[in-house]
C-alpha angles and dihedrals in degrees: 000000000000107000125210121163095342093310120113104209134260119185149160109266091232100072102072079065090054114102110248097359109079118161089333088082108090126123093251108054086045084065081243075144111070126161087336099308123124109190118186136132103252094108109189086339110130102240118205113239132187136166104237098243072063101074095043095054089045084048095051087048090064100047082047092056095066112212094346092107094025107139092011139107113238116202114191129186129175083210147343125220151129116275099246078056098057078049107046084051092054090046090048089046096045102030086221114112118255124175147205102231104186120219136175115255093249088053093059094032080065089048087100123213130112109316105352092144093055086049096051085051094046090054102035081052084055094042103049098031113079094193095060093072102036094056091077120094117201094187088055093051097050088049091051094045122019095192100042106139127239125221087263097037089046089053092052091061092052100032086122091060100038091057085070098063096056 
């Protein structure tokens, strides 16, 4: 796992597809986190999320299947929940309190820093597609990849650093 000030990192799988932005794009690093508020436009949607060593470890069971995904697209998650629930699970971990603050797509788009418009689409896309969600499968993952981490298992790890953004 990717460290940065003490926080190994947990983002949404889409980011590293995102242009200029690579695995620096995670709601942590952009300060999206600020005195224990998360603000995005996903509403109730369930929302994928993964710690980056965990890609890399679902990545390496494929290749270790053989032939078994050949051909396949494969679609991992650490976990897969609604936002007020990653936050719930950091709250619980850290016993500091972090919330869910829900916003319209247009109002994070003018929050202004790099790439805030690519991010409200890219929420607004996982909000408004049911597929996006549904794709991941949590069992597979945890085929692929024993030790992938879940949200509250994730928050346990960096609960030190995560202290510091409440």
């Amino acid at each position: 796992m990717e460290e940065e000030g003490g926080l190994k990192q947990m983002k949404c799988i889409q980011c590293d597809q995102m242009p200029g932005l690579g695995s620096k794009a995670n709601f942590w690093k952009f300060g999206m986190v600020k005195d224990g508020a998360f603000a995005c436009p996903m509403g109730d949607a369930a929302f994928p999320v993964i710690a980056e060593a965990d890609i890399g470890a679902c990545a390496y069971g494929v290749f270790k299947a053989g032939d078994k995904y050949k051909g396949k697209s494969v679609y991992v998650a650490g976990d897969c929940l609604p936002v007020a629930d990653i936050m719930a699970a950091v709250s619980k971990a850290t016993g500091k309190e972090f919330k869910y603050v829900p916003v319209t797509r247009d109002a994070y788009a003018g929050f202004g820093f790099p790439g805030a418009d690519d991010l409200a689409n890219m929420f607004d896309f996982n909000k408004k597609s049911a597929d996006f969600a549904k794709n991941r499968d949590l069992a597979l993952s945890k085929e692929l990849n024993p030790g992938i981490l879940s949200v509250a298992a994730w928050a346990e790890v960096n609960k030190d650093a995560l202290v510091k953004l409440a």
